[in-house]
PDB file of C-alpha atoms in Angstrom:
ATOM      1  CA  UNK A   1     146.963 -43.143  -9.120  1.00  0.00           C
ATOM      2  CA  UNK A   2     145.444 -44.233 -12.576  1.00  0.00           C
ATOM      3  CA  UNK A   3     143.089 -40.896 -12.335  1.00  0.00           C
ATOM      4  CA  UNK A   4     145.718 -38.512 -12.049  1.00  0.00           C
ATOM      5  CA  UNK A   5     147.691 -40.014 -14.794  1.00  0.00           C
ATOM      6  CA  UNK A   6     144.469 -39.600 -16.799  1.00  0.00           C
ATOM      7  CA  UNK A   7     144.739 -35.966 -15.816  1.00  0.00           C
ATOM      8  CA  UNK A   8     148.412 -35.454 -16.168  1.00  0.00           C
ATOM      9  CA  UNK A   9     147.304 -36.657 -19.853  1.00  0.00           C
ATOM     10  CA  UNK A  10     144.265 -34.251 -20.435  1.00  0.00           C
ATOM     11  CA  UNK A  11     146.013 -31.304 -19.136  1.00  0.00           C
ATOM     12  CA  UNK A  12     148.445 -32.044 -21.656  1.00  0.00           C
ATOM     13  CA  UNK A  13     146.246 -32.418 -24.646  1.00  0.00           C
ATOM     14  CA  UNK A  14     144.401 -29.472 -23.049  1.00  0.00           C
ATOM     15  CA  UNK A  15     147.677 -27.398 -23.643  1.00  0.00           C
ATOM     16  CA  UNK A  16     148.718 -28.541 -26.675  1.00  0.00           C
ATOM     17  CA  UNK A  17     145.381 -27.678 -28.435  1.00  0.00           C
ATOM     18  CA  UNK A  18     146.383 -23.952 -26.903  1.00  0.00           C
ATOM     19  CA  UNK A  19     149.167 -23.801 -28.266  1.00  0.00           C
ATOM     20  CA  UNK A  20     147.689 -25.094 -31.629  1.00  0.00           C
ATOM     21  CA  UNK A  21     145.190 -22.483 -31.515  1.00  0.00           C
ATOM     22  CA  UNK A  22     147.826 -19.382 -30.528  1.00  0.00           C
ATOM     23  CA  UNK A  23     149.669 -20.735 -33.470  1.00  0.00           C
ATOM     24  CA  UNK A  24     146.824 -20.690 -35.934  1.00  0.00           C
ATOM     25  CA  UNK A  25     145.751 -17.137 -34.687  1.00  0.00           C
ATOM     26  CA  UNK A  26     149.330 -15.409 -35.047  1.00  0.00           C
ATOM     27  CA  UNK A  27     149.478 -17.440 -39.011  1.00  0.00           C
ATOM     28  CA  UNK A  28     146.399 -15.743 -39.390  1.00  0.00           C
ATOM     29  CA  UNK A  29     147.224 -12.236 -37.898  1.00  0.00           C
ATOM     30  CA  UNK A  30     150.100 -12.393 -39.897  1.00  0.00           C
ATOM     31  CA  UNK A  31     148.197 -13.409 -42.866  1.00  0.00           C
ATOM     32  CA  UNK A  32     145.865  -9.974 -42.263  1.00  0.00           C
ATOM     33  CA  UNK A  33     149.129  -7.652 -41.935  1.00  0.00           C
ATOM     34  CA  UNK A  34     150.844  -8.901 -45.553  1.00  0.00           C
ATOM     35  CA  UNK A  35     147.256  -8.257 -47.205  1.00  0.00           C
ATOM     36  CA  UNK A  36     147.323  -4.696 -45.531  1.00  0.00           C
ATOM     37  CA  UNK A  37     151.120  -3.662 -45.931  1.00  0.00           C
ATOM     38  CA  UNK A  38     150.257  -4.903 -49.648  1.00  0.00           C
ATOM     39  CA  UNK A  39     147.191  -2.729 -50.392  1.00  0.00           C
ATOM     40  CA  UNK A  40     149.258   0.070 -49.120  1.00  0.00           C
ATOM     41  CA  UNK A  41     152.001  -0.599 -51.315  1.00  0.00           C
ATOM     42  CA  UNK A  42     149.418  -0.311 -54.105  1.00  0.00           C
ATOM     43  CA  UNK A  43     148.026   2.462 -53.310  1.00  0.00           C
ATOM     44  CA  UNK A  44     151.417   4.447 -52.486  1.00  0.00           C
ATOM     45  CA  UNK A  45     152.065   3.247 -55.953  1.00  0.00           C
ATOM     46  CA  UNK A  46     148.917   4.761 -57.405  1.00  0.00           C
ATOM     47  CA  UNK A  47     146.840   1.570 -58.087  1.00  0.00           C
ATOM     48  CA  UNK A  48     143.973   2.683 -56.590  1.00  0.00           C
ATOM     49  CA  UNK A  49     140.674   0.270 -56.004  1.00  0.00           C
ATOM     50  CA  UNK A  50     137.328   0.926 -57.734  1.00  0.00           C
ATOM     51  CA  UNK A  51     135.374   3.179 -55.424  1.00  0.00           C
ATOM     52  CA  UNK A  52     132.247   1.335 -55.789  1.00  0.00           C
ATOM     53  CA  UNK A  53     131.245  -1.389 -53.062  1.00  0.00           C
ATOM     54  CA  UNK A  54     132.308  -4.719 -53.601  1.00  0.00           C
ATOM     55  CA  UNK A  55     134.368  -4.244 -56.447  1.00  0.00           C
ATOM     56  CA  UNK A  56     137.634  -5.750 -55.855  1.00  0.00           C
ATOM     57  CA  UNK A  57     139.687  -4.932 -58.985  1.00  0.00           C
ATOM     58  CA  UNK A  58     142.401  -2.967 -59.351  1.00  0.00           C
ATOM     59  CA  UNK A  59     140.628   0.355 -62.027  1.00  0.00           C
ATOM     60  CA  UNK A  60     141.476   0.007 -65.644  1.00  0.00           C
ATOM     61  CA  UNK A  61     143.191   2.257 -67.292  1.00  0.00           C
TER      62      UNK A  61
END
């Protein structure tokens, strides 16, 4: 009896870490898709990026 309790509890824990980790993933996701929507919003507004690699700056005027 006292090992399936113990297993009753780790299957527990097991899904609560799951759901943990769904949660973090769709914060993240979500996270992702305001940065995109947002650099789209820029550049529909005409702030455009430098073109060269690894510049992350908005071009000065």
């Amino acid at each position: 009896m006292f090992e399936y309790e113990l297993q009753k509890i780790h299957t527990a824990e097991l899904i609560r870490r799951a759901e943990n980790q769904r949660l973090v993933r769709e914060v993240r996701e979500a996270g992702r898709e305001s940065r995109r929507q947002a650099r789209r919003a820029a550049k529909d507004a005409g702030e455009e990026r430098d073109k060269r690699p690894g510049s992350r700056f908005v071009r000065a005027a």
